[in-house]
Short mmCIF file of C-alpha atoms in Angstrom, two decimals:
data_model
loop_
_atom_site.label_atom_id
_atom_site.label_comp_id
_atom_site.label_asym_id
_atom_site.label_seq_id
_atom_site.Cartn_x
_atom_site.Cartn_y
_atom_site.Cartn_z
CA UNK A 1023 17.29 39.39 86.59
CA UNK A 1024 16.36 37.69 83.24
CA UNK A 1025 16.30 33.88 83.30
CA UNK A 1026 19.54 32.26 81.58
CA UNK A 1027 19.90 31.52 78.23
CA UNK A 1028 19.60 27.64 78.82
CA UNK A 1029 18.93 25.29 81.26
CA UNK A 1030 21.61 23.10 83.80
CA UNK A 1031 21.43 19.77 82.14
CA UNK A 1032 23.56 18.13 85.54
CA UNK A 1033 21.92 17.66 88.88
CA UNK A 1034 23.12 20.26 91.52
CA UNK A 1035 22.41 19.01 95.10
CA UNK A 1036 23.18 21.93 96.64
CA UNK A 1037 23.01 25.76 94.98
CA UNK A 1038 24.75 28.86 95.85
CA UNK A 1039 22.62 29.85 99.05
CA UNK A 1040 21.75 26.63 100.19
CA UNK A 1041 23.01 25.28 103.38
CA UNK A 1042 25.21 22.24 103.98
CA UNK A 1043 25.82 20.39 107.13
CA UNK A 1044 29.19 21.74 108.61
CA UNK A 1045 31.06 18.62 107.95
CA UNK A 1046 30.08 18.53 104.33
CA UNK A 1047 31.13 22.26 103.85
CA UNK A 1048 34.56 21.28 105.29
CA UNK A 1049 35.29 18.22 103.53
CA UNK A 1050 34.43 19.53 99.95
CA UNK A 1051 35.72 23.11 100.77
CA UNK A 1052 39.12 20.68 101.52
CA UNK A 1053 38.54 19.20 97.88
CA UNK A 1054 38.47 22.51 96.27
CA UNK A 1055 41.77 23.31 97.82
CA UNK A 1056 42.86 19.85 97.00
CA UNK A 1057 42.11 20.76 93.28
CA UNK A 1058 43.90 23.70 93.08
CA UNK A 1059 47.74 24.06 92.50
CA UNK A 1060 48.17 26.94 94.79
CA UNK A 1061 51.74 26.38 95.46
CA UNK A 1062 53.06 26.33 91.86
CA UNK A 1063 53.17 29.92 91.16
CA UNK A 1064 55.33 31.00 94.01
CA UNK A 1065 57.67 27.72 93.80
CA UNK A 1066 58.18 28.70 90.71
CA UNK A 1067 59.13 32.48 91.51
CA UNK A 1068 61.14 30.80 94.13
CA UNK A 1069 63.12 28.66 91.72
CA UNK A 1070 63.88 31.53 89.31
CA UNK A 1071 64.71 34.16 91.96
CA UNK A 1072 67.04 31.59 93.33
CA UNK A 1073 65.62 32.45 96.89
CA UNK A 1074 66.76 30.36 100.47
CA UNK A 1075 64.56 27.79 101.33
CA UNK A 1076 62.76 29.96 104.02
CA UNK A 1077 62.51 32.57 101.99
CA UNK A 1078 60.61 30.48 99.49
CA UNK A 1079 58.84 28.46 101.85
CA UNK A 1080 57.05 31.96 103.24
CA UNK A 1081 56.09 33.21 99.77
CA UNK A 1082 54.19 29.65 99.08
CA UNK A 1083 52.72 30.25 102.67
CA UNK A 1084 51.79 34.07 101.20
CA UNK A 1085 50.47 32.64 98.63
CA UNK A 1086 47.56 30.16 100.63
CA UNK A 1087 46.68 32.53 102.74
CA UNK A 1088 46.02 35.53 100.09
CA UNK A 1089 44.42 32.62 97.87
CA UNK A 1090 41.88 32.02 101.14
CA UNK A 1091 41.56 36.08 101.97
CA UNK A 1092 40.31 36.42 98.71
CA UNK A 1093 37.83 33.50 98.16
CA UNK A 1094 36.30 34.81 101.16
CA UNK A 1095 36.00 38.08 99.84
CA UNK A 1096 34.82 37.13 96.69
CA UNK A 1097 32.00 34.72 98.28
CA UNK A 1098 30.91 35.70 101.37
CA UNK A 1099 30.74 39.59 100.12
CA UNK A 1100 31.50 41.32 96.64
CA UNK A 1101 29.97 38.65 93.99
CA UNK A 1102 28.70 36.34 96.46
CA UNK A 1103 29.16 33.36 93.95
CA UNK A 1104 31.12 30.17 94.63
CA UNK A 1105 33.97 30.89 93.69
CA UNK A 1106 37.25 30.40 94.69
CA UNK A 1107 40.79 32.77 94.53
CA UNK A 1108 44.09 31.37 93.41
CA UNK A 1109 47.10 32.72 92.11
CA UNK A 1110 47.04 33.40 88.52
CA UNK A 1111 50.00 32.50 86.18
CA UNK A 1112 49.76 35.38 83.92
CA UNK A 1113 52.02 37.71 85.36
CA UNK A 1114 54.70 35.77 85.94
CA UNK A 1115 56.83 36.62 83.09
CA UNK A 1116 56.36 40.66 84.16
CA UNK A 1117 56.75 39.46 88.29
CA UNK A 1118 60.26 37.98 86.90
CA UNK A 1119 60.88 40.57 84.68
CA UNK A 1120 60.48 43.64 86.99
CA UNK A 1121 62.23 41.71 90.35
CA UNK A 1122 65.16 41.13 87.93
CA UNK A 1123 65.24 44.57 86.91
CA UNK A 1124 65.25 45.61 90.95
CA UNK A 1125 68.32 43.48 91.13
CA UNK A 1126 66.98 39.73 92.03
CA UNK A 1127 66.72 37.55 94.53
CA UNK A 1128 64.66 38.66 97.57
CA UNK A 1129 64.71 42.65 97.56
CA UNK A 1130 64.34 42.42 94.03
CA UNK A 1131 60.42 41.09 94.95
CA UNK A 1132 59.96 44.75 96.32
CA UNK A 1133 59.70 46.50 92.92
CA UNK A 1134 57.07 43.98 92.18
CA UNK A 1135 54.66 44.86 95.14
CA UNK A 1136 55.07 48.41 95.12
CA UNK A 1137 53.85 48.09 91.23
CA UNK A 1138 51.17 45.22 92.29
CA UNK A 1139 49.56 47.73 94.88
CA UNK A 1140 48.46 50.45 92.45
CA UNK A 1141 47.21 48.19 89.56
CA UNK A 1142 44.88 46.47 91.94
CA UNK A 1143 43.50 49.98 93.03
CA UNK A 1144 42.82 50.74 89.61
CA UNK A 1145 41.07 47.43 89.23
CA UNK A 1146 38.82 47.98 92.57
CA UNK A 1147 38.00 52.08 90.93
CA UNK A 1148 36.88 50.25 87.44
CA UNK A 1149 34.26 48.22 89.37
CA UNK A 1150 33.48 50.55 92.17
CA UNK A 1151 32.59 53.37 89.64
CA UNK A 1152 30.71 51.09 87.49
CA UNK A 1153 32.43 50.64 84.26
CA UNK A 1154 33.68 47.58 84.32
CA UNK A 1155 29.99 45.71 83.50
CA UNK A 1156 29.33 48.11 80.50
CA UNK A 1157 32.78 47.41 78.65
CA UNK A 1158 31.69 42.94 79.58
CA UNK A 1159 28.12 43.23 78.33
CA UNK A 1160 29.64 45.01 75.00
CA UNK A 1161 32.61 42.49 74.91
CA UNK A 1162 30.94 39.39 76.40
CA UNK A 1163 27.34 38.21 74.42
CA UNK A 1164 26.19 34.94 74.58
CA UNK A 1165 28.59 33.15 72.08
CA UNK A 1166 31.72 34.95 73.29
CA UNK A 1167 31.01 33.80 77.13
CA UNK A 1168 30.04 30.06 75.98
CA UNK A 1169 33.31 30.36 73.34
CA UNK A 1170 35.69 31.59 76.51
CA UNK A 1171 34.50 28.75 78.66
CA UNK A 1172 35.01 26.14 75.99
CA UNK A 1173 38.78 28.10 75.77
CA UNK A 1174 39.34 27.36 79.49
CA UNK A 1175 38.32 24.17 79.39
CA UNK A 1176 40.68 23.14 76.17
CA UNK A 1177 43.36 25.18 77.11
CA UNK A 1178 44.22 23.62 80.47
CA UNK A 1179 44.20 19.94 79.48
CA UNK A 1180 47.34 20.51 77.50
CA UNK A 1181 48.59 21.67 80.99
CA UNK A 1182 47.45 18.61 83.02
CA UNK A 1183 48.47 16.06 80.61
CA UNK A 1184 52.17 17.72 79.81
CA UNK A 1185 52.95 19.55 82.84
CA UNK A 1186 51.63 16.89 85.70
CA UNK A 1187 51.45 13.65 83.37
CA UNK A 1188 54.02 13.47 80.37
CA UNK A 1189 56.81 15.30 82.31
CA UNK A 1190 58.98 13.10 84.22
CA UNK A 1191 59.12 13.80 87.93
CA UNK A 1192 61.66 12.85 90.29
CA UNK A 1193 62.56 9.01 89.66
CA UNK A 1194 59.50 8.02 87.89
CA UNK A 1195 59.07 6.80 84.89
CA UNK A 1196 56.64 8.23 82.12
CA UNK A 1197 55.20 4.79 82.13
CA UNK A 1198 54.07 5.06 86.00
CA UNK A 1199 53.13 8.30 85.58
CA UNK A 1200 50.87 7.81 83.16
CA UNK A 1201 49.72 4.99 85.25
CA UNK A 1202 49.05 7.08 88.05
CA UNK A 1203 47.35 9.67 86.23
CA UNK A 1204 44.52 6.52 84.94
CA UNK A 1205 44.31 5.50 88.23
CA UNK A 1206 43.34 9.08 89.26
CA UNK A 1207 40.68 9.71 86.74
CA UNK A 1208 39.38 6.11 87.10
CA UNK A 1209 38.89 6.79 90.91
CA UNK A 1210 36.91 10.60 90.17
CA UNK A 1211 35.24 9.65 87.14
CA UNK A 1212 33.73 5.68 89.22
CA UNK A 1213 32.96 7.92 92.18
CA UNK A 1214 30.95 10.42 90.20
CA UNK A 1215 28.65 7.75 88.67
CA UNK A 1216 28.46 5.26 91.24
CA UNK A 1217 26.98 8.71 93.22
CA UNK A 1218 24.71 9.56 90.47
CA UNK A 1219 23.70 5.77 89.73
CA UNK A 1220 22.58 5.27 94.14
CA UNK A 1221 20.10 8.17 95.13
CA UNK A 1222 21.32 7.36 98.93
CA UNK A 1223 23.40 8.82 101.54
CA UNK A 1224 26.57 6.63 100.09
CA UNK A 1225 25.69 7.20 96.53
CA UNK A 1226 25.27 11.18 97.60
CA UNK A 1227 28.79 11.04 99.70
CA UNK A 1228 30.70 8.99 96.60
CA UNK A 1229 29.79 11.93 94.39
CA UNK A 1230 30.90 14.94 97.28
CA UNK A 1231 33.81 13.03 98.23
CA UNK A 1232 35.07 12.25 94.37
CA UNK A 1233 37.81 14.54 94.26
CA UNK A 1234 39.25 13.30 97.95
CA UNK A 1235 38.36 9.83 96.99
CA UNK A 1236 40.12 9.84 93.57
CA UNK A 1237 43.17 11.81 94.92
CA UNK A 1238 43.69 9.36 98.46
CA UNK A 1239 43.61 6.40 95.93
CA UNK A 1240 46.36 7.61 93.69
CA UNK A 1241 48.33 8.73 96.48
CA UNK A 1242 47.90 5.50 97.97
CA UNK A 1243 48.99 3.67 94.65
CA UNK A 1244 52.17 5.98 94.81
CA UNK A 1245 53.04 4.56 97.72
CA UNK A 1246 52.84 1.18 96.94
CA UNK A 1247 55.00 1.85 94.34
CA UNK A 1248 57.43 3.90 96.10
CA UNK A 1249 56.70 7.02 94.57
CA UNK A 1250 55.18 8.95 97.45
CA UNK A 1251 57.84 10.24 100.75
CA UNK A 1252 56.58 11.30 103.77
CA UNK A 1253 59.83 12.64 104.97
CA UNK A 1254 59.20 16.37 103.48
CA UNK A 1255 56.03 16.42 105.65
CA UNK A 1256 57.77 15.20 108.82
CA UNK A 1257 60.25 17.72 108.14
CA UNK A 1258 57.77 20.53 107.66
CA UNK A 1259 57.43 22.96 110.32
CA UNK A 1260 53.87 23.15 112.15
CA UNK A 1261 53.36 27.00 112.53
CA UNK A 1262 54.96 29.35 110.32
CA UNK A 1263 54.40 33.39 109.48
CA UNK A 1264 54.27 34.94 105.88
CA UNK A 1265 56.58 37.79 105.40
CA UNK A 1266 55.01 41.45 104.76
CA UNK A 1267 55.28 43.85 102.11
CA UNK A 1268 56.36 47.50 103.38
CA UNK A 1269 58.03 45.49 106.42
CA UNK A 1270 60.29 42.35 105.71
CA UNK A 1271 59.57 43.46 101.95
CA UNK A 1272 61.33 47.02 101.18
CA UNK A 1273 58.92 48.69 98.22
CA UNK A 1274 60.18 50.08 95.47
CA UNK A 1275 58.12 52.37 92.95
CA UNK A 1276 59.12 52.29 89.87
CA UNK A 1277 56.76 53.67 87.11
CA UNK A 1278 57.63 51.66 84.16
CA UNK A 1279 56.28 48.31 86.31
CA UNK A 1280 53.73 50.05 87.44
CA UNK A 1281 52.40 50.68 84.10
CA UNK A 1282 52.94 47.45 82.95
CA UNK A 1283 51.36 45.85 85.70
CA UNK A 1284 48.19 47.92 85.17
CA UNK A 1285 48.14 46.54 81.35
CA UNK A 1286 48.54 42.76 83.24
CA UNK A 1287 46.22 43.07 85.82
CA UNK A 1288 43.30 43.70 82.72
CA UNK A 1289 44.38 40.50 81.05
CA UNK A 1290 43.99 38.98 84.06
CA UNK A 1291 40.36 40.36 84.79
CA UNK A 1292 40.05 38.80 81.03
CA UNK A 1293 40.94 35.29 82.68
CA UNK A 1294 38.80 35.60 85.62
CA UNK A 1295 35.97 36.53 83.78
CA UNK A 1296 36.25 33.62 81.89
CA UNK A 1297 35.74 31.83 85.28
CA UNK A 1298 32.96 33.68 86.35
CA UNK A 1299 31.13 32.97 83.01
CA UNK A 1300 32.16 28.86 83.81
CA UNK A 1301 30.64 29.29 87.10
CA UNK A 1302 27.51 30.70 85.83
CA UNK A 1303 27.04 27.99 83.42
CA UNK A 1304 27.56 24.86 85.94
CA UNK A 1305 25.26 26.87 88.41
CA UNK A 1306 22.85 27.74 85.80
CA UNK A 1307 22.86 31.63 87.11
CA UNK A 1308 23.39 34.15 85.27
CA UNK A 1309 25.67 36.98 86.33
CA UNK A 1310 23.89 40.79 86.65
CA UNK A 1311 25.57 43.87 86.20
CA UNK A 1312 25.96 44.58 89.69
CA UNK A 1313 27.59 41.14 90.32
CA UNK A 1314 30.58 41.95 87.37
CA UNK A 1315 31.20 45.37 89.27
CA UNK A 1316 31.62 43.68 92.69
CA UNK A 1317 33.83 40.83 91.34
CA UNK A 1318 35.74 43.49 89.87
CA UNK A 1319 36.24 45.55 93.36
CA UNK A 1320 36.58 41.70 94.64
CA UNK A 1321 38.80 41.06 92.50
CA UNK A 1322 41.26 44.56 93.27
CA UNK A 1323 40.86 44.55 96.86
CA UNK A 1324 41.77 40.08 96.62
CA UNK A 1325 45.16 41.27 94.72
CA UNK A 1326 46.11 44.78 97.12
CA UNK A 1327 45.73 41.75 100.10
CA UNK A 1328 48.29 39.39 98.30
CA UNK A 1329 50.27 42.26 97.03
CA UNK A 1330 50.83 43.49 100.95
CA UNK A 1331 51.44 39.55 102.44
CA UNK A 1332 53.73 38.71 99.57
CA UNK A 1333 51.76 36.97 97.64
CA UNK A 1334 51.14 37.52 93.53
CA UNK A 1335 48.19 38.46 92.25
CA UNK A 1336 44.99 36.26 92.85
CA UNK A 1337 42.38 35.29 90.64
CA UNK A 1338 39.18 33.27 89.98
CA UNK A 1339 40.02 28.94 89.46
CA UNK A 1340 38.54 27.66 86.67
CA UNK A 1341 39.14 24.16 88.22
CA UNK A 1342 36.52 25.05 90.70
CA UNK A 1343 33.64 25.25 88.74
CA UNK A 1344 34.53 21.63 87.54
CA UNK A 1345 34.76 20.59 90.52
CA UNK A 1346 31.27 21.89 91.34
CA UNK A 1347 29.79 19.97 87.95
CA UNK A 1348 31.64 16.92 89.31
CA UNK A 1349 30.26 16.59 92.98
CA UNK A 1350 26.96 19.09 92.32
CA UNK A 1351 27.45 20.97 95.19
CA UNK A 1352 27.87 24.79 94.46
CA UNK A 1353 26.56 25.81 97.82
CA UNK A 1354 29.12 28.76 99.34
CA UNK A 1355 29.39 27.41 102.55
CA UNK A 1356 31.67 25.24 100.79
CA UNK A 1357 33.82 28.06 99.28
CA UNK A 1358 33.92 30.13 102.64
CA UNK A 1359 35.33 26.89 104.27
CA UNK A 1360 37.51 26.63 101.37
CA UNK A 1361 38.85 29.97 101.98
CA UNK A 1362 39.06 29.27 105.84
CA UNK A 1363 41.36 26.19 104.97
CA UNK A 1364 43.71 28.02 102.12
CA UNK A 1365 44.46 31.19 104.70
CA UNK A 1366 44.77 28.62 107.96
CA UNK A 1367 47.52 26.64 105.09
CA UNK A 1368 48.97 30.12 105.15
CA UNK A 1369 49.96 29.29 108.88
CA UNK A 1370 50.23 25.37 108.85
CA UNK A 1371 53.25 24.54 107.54
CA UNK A 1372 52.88 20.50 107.42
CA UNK A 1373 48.85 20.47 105.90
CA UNK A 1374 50.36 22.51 102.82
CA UNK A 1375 52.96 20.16 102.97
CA UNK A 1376 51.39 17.43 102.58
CA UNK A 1377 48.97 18.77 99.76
CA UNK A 1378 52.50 19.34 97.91
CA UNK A 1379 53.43 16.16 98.20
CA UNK A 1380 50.86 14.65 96.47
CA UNK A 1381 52.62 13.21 93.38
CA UNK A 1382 51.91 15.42 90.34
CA UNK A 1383 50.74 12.57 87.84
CA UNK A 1384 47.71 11.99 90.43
CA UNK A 1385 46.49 15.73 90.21
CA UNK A 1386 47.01 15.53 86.46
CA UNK A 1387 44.57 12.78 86.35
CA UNK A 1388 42.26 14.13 88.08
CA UNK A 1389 42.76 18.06 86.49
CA UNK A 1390 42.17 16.33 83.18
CA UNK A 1391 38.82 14.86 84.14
CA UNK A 1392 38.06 18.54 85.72
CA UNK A 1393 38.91 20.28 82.60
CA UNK A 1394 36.86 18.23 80.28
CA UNK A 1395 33.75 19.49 82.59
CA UNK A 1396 34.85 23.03 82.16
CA UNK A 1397 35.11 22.39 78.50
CA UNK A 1398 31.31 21.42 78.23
CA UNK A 1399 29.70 24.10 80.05
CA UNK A 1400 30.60 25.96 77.53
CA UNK A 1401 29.50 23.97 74.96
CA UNK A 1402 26.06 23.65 76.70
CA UNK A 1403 25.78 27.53 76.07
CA UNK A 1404 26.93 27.40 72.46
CA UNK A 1405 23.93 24.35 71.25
CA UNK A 1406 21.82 27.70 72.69
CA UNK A 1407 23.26 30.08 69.95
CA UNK A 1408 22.61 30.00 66.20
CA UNK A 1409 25.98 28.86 65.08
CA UNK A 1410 26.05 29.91 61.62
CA UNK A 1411 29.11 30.62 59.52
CA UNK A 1412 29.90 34.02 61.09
CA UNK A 1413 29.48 31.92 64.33
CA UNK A 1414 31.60 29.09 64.08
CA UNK A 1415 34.43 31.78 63.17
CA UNK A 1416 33.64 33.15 66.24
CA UNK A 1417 34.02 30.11 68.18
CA UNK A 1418 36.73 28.48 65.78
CA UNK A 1419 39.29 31.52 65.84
CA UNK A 1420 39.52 31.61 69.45
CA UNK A 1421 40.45 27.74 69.60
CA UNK A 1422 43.33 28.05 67.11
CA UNK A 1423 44.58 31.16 68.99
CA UNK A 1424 44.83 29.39 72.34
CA UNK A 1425 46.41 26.21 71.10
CA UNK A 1426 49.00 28.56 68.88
CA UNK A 1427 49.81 29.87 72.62
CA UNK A 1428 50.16 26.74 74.37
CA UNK A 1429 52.07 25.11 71.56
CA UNK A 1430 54.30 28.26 70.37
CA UNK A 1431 58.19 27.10 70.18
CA UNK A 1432 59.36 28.84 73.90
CA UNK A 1433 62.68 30.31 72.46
CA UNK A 1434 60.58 32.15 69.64
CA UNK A 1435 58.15 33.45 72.23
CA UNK A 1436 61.42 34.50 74.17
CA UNK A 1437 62.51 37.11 70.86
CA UNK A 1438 58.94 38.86 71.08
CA UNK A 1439 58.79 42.05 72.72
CA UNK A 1440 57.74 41.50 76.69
CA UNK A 1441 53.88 42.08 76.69
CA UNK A 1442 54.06 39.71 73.80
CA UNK A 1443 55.90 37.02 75.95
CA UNK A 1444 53.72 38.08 78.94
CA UNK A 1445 50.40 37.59 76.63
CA UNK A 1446 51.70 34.57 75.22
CA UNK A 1447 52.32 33.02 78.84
CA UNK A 1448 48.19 32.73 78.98
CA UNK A 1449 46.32 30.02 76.24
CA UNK A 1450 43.26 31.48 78.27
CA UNK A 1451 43.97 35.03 77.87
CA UNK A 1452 44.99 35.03 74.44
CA UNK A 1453 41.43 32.68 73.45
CA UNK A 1454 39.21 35.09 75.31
CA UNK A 1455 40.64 38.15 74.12
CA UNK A 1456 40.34 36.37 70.31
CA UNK A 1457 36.74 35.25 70.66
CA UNK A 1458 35.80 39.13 71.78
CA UNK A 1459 37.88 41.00 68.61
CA UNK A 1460 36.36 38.11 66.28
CA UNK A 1461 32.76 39.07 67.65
CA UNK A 1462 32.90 42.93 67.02
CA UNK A 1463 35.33 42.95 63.11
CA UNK A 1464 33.43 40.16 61.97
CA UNK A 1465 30.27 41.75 60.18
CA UNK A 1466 27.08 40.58 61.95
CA UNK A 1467 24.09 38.33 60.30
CA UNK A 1468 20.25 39.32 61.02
CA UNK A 1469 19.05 37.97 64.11
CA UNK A 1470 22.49 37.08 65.84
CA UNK A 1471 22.27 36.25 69.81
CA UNK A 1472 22.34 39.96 71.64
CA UNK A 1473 22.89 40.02 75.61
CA UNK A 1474 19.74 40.68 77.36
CA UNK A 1475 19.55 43.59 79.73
CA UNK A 1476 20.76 42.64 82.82
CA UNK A 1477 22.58 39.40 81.78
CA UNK A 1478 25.77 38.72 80.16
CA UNK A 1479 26.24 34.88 80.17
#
């Protein structure tokens, strides 16, 4: 393995195969899932397939437990990296799409996993036959990976701030939700630094317990202010069973969806590359050839699992690797225990409850804070590459291309063609695809950054 391009500039106190105390491992596993907003995808899938309550209730319960299969496949065997699974929200335009086209509503989710299933062994052949690292390292030098982390990183603040902060949720005001948010990213961003200003065993648990810490407080603050109900987790049951594709799911096999899925599921190994590349940076790892091959069998055999519980498609969080820069800890006894506590939420019906009730403004804040980390990684790998003109085009481009998808006027995006829409649906996708078609059209200077042999980011 050749040594990466540039050096951590953070403090890790734990890396990848390091150990951690079993305690630690389980409360910042439980911040990792606290980070992620694994039950948005399916409630929204829910919401537009007009499904019952139960019916809806089991697909978010799908969705925890494929998020947790996966992160434990991912970690504890194919890339062995901390990193964690969630579902990703790129094909949710063709999920919609293709159950609409099956006739709606519950059976309608049928057509989608019979086209999910074959994708995701196309995905796991890629990798397993060893293609899938020789078309990265030709896509994916140097100022592409730093450029598609810096993407990441910009393109999901506009998500946290509009989505979780400016939007109005509920009976609150923009005013207290903005409030909320501030308190949030107060809370993170004091714990981080009063952990990095006391070397001691507080000053060490401030910084692992920053996420918790900084979510508990504006949850607590939501409270006071009557913003936060407890009734939805009273009412939640404790022990509940995710329905099963092939069994409470009829498939249907429909060629059409399954082509289009195959076209989605490679703009999604686009995103989740991106996260790899984030990981690698806050790590300060670089990511071998063997490694991209096994995330991409990782990556098949996480979706073919979500596919046959009834879950969408799973993917690699960015969010993670910020929240690895934030506390320092990239150990992956962390991650397994995260994916231990996402697939035992699959079961536990009040826990995921109560990890949907916290109020959105509070995870914005803290998402925001998350996403700014992201955003530098990648600008720590781009100070390493000779940005001349040719360069900042490189890196520019890509910028202007995922803002023109987040900011795109929804009913135009609804008159484009459907892999337009479906494209359009990912800032992330759109950036990293941008940054790698900028790279090869735009003719290269003398002495531009190559990949080394074994390395990619």
């Amino acid at each position: 393995m050749t040594e990466p391009i540039s050096s951590y500039e953070g403090r890790l106190i734990a890396r990848p195969d390091d150990r951690v105390s079993l305690s630690q491992a389980l409360l910042l596993g439980l911040q990792h899932v606290m980070a992620m907003d694994v039950y948005v995808v399916p409630f929204i899938i829910a919401s537009a397939l007009a499904l019952s309550q139960a019916d809806a209730a089991s697909m978010i319960q799908s969705t925890f437990l494929a998020a947790g299969v996966g992160t434990l496949i991912q970690t504890a065997w194919c890339m062995r990296m901390p990193v964690a699974q969630g579902p990703s929200y790129i094909p949710l335009g063709a999920i919609l799409a293709v159950a609409f086209g099956a006739g709606g509503g519950f059976g309608g989710m049928g057509a989608v996993y019979g086209a999910l299933i074959p994708g995701a062994l196309i995905v796991i052949a890629l990798g397993a036959l060893g293609w899938f690292h020789r078309v990265i390292r030709w896509l994916v030098p140097p100022i592409v990976g730093g450029t598609i982390i810096l993407v990441v990183g910009l393109s999901l603040l506009p998500i946290a701030l509009s989505a979780n902060v400016f939007s109005v949720h509920g009976g609150m005001t923009v005013n207290q939700s903005i409030a909320l948010a501030s308190v949030s990213a107060a809370l993170l961003i004091a714990a981080m630094m009063l952990g990095l200003r006391f070397d001691n065993r507080l000053g060490r648990w401030m910084r692992l317990s920053s996420v918790i810490i900084a979510l508990a407080g504006g949850t607590a603050v939501a409270w006071a202010m009557g913003l936060f109900a407890w009734q939805p987790i009273a009412d939640a049951p404790w022990l509940t069973l995710p329905k099963l594709a092939g069994i409470d799911y009829p498939l249907q096999f429909s060629l059409p969806a399954v082509l289009t899925f195959v076209v989605i599921y490679l703009v999604v190994m686009a995103e989740t590359t991106g996260t790899w590349f984030a990981v690698s940076a806050v790590i300060n790892q670089p990511i071998t050839s063997r490694q991209l091959d096994r995330g991409a069998v990782g990556e098949g055999l996480s979706c073919s699992v979500a596919a046959l519980i009834g879950a969408t498609p799973v993917t690699g969080y960015s969010t993670n690797a910020g929240v690895i820069s934030i506390t320092g800890v990239a150990s992956r006894m962390v991650f397994i225990a995260a994916g231990l506590v996402l697939a035992c939420l699959g079961f536990l019906g009040k826990f995921s409850a109560l990890i949907a009730a916290i109020p959105s403004p509070v995870i914005g804040g803290m998402f925001a804070v998350v996403c700014v980390t992201i955003a530098m990684a990648g600008i720590r790998i781009l100070r390493h590459v000779r940005l001349d003109e040719r360069a900042m085009l490189v890196v520019g481009v890509p910028i202007i291309c995922s803002f023109f998808a987040t900011l795109a006027p929804k009913d135009w995006v609804q008159t484009l063609p459907d892999m337009l829409q479906y494209l359009l649906g990912s800032a992330v996708t759109v950036g990293a695809m941008a940054a790698m078609v900028m790279n090869l059209i735009l003719p290269r200077a003398q002495g531009d950054d190559a990949p080394a042999k074994d390395q990619v980011v």
